XYZ file of C-alpha atoms in Angstrom:
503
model
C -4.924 -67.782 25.478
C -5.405 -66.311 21.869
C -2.991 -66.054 19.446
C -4.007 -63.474 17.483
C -5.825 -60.846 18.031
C -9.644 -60.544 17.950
C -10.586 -57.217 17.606
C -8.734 -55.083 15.146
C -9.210 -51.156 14.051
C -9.478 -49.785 10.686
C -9.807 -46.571 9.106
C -12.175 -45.657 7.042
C -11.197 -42.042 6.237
C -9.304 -39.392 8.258
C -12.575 -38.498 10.613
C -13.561 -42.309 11.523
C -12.271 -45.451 12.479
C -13.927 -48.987 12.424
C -13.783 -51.595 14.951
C -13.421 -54.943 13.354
C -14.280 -58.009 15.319
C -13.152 -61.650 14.402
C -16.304 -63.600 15.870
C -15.047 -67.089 15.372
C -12.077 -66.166 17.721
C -14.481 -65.183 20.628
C -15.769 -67.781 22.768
C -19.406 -67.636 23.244
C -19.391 -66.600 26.694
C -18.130 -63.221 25.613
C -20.155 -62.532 22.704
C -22.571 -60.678 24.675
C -19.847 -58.262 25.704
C -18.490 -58.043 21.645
C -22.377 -57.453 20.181
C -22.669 -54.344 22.777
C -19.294 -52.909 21.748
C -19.233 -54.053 17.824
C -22.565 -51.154 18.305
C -21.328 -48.259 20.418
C -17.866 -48.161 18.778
C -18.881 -49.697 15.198
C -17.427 -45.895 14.052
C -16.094 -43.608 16.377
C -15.098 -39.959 15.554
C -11.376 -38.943 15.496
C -10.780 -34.995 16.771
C -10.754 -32.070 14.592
C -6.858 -31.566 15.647
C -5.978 -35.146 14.728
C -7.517 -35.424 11.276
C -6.053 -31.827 10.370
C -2.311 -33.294 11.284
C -2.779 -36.049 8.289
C -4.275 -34.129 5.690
C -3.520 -30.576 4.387
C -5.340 -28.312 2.293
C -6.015 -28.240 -1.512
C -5.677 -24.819 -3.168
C -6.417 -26.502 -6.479
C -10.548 -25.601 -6.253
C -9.571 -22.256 -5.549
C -7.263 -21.482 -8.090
C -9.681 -22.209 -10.706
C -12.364 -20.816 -9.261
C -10.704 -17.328 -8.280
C -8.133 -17.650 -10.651
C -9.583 -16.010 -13.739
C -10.538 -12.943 -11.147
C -7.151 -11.953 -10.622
C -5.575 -9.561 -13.038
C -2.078 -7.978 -13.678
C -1.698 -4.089 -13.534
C 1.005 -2.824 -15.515
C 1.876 1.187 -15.141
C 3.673 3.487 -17.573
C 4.697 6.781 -17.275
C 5.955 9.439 -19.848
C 9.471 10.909 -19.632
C 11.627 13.402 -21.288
C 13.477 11.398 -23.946
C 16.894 12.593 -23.809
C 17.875 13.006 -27.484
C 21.059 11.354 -29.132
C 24.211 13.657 -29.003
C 26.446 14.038 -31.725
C 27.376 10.900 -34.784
C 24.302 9.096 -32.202
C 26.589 8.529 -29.096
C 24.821 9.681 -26.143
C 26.131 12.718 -23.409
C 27.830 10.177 -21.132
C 30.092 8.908 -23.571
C 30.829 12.599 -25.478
C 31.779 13.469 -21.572
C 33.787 10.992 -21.437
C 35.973 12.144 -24.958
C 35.724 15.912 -23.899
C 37.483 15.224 -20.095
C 40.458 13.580 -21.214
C 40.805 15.574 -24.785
C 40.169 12.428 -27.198
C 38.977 13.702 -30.376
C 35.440 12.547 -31.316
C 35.429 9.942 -33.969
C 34.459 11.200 -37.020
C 33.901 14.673 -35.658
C 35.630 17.900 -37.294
C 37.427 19.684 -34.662
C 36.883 22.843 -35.948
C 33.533 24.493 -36.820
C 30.032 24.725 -35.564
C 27.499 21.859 -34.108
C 25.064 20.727 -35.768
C 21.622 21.379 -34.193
C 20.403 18.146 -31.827
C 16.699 16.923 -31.891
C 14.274 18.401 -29.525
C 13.630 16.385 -26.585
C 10.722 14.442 -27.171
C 8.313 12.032 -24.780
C 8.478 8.439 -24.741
C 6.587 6.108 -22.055
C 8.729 3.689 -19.982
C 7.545 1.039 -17.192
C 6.600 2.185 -13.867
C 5.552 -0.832 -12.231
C 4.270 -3.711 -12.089
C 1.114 -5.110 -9.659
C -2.027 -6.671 -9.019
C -5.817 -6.207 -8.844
C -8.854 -8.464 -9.248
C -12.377 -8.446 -10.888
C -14.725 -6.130 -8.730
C -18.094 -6.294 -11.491
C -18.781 -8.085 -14.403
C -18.765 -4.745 -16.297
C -14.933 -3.636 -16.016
C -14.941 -2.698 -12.173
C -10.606 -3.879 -10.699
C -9.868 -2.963 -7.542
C -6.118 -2.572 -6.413
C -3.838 -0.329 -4.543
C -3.364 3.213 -4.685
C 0.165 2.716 -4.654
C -0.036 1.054 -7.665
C -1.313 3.674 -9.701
C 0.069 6.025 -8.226
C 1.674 9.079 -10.522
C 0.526 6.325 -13.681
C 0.438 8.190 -17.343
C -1.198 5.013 -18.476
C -2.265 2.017 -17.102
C -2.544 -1.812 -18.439
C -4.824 -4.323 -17.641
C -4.029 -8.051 -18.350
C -6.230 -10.537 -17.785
C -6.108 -14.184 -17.390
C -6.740 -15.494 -21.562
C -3.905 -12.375 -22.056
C -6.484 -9.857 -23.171
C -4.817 -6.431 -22.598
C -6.985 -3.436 -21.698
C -5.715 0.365 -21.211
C -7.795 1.006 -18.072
C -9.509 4.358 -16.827
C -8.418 5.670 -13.258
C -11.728 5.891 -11.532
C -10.153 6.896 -7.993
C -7.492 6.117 -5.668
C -7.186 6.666 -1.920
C -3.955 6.904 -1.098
C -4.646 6.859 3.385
C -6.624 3.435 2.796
C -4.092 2.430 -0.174
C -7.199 1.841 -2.273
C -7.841 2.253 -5.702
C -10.230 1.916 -8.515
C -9.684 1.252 -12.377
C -12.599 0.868 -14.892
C -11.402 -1.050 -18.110
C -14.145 -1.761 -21.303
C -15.074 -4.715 -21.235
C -18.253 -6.755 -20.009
C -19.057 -10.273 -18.830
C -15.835 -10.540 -16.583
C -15.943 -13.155 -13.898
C -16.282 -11.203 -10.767
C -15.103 -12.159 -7.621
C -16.940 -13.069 -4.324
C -16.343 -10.731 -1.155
C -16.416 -12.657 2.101
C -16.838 -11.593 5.804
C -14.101 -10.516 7.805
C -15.945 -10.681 11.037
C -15.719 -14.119 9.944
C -12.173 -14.734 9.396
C -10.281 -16.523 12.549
C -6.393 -16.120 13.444
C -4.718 -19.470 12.180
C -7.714 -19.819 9.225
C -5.894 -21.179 6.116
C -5.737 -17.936 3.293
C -4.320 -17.866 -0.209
C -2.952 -15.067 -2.586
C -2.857 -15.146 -6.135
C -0.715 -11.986 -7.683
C 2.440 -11.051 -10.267
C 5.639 -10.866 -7.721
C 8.373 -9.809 -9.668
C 6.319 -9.392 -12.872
C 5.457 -13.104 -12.693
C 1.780 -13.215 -13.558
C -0.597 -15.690 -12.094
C 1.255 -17.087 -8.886
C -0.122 -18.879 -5.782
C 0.631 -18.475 -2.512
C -0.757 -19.669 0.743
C -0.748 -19.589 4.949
C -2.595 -18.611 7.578
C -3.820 -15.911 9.416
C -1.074 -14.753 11.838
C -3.072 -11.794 13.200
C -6.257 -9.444 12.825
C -6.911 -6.098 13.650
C -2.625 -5.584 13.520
C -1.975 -1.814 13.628
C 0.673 -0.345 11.887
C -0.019 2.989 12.777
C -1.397 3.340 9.385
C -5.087 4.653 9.015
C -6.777 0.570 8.604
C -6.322 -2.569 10.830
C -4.642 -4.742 9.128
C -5.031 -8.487 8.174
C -1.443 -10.198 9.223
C -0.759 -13.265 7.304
C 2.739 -15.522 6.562
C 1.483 -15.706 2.911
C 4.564 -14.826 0.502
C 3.733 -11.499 -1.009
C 6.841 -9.841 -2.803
C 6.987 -6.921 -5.011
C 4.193 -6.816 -7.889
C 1.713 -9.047 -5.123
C 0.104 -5.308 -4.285
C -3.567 -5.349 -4.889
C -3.935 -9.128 -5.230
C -6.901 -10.754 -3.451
C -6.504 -12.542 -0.091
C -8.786 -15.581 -0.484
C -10.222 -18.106 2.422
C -11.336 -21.547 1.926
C -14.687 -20.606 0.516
C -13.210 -18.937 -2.478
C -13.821 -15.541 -0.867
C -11.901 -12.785 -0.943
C -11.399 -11.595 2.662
C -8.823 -8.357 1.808
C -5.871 -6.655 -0.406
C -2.356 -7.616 -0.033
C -0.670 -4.200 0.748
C 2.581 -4.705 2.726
C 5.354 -6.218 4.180
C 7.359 -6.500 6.907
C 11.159 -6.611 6.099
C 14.655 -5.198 6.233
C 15.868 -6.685 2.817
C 12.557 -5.443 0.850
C 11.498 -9.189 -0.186
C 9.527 -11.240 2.131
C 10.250 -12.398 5.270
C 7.430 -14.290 6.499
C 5.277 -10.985 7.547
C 2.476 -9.809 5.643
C -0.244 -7.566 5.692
C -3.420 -7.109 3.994
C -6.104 -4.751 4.216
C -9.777 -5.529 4.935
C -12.131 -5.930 2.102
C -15.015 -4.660 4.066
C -12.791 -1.158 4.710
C -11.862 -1.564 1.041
C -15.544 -1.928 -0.425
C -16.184 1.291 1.773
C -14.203 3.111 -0.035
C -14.434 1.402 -3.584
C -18.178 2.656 -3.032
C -17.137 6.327 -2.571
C -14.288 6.278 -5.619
C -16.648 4.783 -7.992
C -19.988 6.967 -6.852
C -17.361 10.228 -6.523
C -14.083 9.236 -7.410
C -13.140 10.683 -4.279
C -13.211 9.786 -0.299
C -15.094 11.848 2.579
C -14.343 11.545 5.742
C -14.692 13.093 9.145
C -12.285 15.020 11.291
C -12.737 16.924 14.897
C -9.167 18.545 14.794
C -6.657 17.201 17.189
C -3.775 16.020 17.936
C -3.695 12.632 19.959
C -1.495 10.109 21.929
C -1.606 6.686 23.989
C -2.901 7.035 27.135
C -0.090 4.579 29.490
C -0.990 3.057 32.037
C 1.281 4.953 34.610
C -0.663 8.014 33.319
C -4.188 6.132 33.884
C -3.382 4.905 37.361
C -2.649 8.887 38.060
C -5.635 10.319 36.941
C -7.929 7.719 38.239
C -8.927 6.630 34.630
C -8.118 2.835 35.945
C -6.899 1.026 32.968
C -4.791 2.581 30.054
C -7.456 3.463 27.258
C -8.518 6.327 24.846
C -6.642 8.851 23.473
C -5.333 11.314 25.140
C -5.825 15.005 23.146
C -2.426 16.872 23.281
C -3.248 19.617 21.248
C -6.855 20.913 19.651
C -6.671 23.175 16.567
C -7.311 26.587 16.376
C -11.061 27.375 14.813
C -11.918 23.168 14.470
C -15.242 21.368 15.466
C -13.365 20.217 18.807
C -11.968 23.495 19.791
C -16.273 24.651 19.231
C -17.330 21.360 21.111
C -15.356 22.368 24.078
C -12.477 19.945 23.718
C -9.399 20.860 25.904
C -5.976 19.571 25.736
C -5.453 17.114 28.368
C -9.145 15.338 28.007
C -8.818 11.874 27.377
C -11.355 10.809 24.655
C -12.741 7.284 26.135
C -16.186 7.229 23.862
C -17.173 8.253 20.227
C -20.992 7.984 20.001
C -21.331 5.979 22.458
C -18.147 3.072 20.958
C -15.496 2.870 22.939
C -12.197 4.164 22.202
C -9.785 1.538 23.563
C -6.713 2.875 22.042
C -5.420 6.023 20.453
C -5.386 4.691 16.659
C -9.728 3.694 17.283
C -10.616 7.672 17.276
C -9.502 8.741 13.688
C -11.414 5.468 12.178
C -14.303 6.069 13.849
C -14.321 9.737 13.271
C -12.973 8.991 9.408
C -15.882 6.797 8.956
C -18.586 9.798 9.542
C -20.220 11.675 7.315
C -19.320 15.241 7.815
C -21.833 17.592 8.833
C -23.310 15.088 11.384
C -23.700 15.951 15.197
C -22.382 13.206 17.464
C -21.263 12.943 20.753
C -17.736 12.631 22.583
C -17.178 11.273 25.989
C -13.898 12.683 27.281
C -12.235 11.980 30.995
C -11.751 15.174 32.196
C -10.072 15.668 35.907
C -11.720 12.679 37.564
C -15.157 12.790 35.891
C -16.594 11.540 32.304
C -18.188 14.928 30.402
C -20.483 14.052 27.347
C -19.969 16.846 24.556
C -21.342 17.059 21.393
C -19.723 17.961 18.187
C -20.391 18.641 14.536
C -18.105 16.817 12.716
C -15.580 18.454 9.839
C -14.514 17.313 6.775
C -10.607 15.916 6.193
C -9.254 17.398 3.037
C -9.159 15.398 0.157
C -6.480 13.524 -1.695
C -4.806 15.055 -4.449
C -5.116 13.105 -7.924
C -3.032 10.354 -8.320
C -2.335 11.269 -11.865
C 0.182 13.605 -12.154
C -1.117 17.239 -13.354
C -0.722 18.470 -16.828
C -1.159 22.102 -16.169
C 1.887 24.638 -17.118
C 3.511 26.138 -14.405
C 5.621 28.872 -14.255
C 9.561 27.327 -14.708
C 12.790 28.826 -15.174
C 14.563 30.128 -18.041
C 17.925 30.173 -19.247
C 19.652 30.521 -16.108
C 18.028 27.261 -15.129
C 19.183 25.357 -18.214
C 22.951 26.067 -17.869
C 22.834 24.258 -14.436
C 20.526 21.284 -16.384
C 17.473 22.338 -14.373
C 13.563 23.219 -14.952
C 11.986 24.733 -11.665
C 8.245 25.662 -11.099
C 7.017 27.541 -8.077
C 5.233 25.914 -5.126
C 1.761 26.258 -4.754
C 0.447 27.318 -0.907
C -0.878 23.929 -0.562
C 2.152 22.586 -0.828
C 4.529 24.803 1.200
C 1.782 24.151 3.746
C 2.082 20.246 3.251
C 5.835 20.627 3.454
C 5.566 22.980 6.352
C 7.929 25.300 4.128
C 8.000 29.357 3.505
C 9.696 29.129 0.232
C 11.850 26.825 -2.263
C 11.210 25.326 -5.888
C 9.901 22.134 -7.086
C 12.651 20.689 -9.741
C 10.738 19.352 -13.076
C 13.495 18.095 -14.772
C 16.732 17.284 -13.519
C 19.627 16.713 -16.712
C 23.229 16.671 -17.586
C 24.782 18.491 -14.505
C 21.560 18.720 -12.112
C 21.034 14.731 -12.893
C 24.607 13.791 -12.065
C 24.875 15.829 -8.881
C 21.654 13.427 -7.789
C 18.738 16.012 -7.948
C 15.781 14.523 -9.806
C 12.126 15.772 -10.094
C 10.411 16.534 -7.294
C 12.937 17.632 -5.275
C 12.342 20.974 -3.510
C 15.622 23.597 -3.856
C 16.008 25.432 -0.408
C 19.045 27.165 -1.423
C 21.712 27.809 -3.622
C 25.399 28.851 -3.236
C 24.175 29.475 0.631
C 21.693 31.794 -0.147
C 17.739 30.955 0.612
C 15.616 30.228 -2.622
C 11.959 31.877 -2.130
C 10.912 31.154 -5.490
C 11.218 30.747 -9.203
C 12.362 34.826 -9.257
C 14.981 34.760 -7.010
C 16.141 31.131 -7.928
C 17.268 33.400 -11.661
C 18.590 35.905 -9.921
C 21.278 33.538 -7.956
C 21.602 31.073 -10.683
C 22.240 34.243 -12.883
C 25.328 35.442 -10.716
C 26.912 32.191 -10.555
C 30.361 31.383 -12.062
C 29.429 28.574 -14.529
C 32.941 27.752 -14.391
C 32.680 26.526 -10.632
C 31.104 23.942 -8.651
C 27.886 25.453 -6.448
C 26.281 23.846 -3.425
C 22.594 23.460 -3.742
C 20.460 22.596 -0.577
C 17.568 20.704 -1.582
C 14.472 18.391 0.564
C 13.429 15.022 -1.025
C 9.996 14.379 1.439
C 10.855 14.700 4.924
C 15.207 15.046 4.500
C 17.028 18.312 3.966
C 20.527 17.247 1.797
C 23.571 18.885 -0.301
C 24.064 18.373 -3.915
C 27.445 19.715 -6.043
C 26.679 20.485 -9.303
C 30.005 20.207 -11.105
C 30.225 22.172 -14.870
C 31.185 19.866 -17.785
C 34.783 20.067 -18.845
């Protein structure tokens, strides 16, 4: 018997091992036998699987390479300053002296005010985000939300150059968004393939969350093709992306940038180990458009649509659950002219299939309008091809806010601390509203009641508010002495406000 042993195995890296044979251990009748295996297992491969569980990966390559891509996107936007009350002490704290009758320091009781600064505009912080190198000549891409209702917006780069950037165009159903800052020579990054990218793929994010420039983050791919019921597939990842990550680049192992970290998933609004990110070949689609336009174009066909379930497909003999089934087709739209009827079930656009509802507005989206193309719809037990010219969506409104004057109220406004302008038709229409009027500015009373700009004024005191006229007219009859109910929509929710007169 041996002692010790004569063969033993050693490592050479995490892919191989080597077979190590003691010769002068072996007895020469089994040398034979050691020479033929000393040659087939001299090095023999260890699995993908098992060399993965003893070494992970190394962002460090990647950093520096992608690194000096990345940029921080900070937004400002201009506000009413309010000016300094009386001896310099602002409104809150004169409120304070008037309601329970303290005199104001160093203020005669008696005699007239003197006459307070006009109320002059000051920028303040917006936000903060992120955005990386799209051309060596100035080109960032980031999110629309981002930019969104900007006055100004900063650049940063990596060596702390700062750079007021140039809104090129934003898309705010894609979340996309192009700045243009002067500057040239700027190391650009490199776009990779989607088509490429595989669920449980190692990815890494480089962004500001929370302001903090420069960060790292990394995981994998949880999911593709993910949809939100947005208008894109999304990327899912586990990568930490907080606030201020928006617009970052979502970068493989080969240094490529694969998409845009857009969202998250949680109920406390910081991460909780869902993220999504949105394609960079969807996002260089429409980076093309913005930068050649500023705008996007897209198709539409004009209908409303649903899942088809599978109770519903077993009914109508479809077979499996698929399509999109058309609930309603718009009066005067290229559907209603193709022949489109509520009920059809839209299984094919030009010939792709449609295998659920959320596949027919990208597909249609992605056409040029103008162009003929066909639509295969289940209709009653049979497949009917009809062909369609397709319509153009209607385009996003500027992300910049507008500058033009608008028609706003007068005094009778003022004593209840508000500015109102009417609505446009566009925007009733977006609103789905007859009448109201948009708030501007929102002070004193108006501010503390909780209306702010933007808000839409339904009615006041219980009575409907058309427009600006008959918004005076109400306001006008009020008792400024009293508290009045105001009715008022911020987005999609009607609520009450109390604006309470200063004592």
């Amino acid at each position: 018997m041996y002692q010790q042993p004569c063969v033993r195995v050693v490592f050479v890296d995490e892919r191989l091992m080597m077979f190590h044979i003691d010769w002068k251990k072996l007895p020469s009748s089994v040398w034979l036998g050691a020479a033929m295996l000393s040659t087939s297992l001299a090095f023999v491969p260890i699995s993908p699987v098992a060399a993965q569980t003893r070494v992970l990966p190394d962002f460090t390559d990647l950093v520096e390479q992608v690194g000096p891509s990345v940029v921080n996107i900070r937004t400002l936007e201009k506000v009413t300053a309010r000016p300094s009350a009386d001896n310099g002490m602002d409104e809150d704290m004169l409120e304070f002296f008037r309601r329970f009758g303290v005199p104001i320091p160093n203020q005669p009781r008696q005699g007239p005010r003197p006459n307070r600064p006009q109320q002059q505009e000051e920028e303040q912080p917006r936000g903060v985000g992120s955005g990386f190198v799209l051309t060596a000549d100035g080109f960032i891409l980031t999110n629309a939300h981002v930019v969104d209702g900007a006055d100004e917006v900063i650049v940063t780069l990596t060596d702390k150059r700062e750079f007021k950037a140039r809104l090129v165009g934003a898309d705010k159903r894609t979340d996309v968004a192009v700045v243009k800052i002067q500057a040239t020579g700027l190391p650009a990054v490199k776009i990779g393939d989607v088509s490429r990218l595989k669920v449980g793929e190692w990815v890494m994010a480089i962004g500001s969350p929370f302001g903090l420039e420069n960060t790292v983050t990394a995981g994998i791919v949880s999911a593709k093709q993910r949809d939100t019921g947005d208008y894109l597939p999304f990327i899912q990842t586990d990568v930490a992306i907080n606030p201020g990550n928006s617009g970052g680049p979502l970068i493989n192992m080969r240094g490529e940038v694969v998409g845009i970290n857009s969202q998250i998933y949680s109920r406390s609004g910081g991460y909780m180990g869902i993220a999504f990110a949105i394609p960079i070949d969807e996002a260089m689609r429409v980076s093309e458009q913005l930068r050649a336009s500023g705008r996007v174009t897209r198709g539409r066909i004009g209908v409303q649509i649903d899942q088809v379930s599978k109770e519903v497909a077993e009914a109508i003999g479809l077979g499996k659950p698929q399509g999109a089934l058309v609930r309603g087709v718009e009066a005067g739209s290229p559907a209603e002219k193709a022949g489109v009827e509520a009920g059809d079930i839209i299984i094919k656009f030009d010939g792709k299939a449609i295998e659920k509802s959320s596949d027919l507005p990208r597909q249609v989206g992605n056409t040029k309008p103008g162009l003929r193309s066909t639509l295969t719809v289940f209709r009653r037990g049979a497949t009917k091809d009809l062909s369609i010219t397709i319509g153009e969506f209607e385009a996003d409104k500027p992300a910049r806010k507008e500058r033009e004057e608008k028609p706003r109220s007068t005094s009778a406004g003022q004593s209840l601390g508000l500015a109102v302008s009417e609505l446009s038709d566009a925007q009733k229409k977006e609103l789905k509203m007859k009448g109201g009027v948009r708030v501007d500015v929102a002070s004193e009373a108006a501010a503390r009641a909780g209306l702010r700009e933007g808000d839409v004024i339904v009615a006041i005191a219980n009575v409907d508010i058309a427009g600006v006229r008959e918004f005076e007219a109400v306001v006008g009859k009020l008792d400024k002495s009293k508290p009045v109910n105001v009715l008022f929509r911020r987005g999609e929710w009607a609520q009450y406000a109390v604006i309470r007169p200063a004592r």
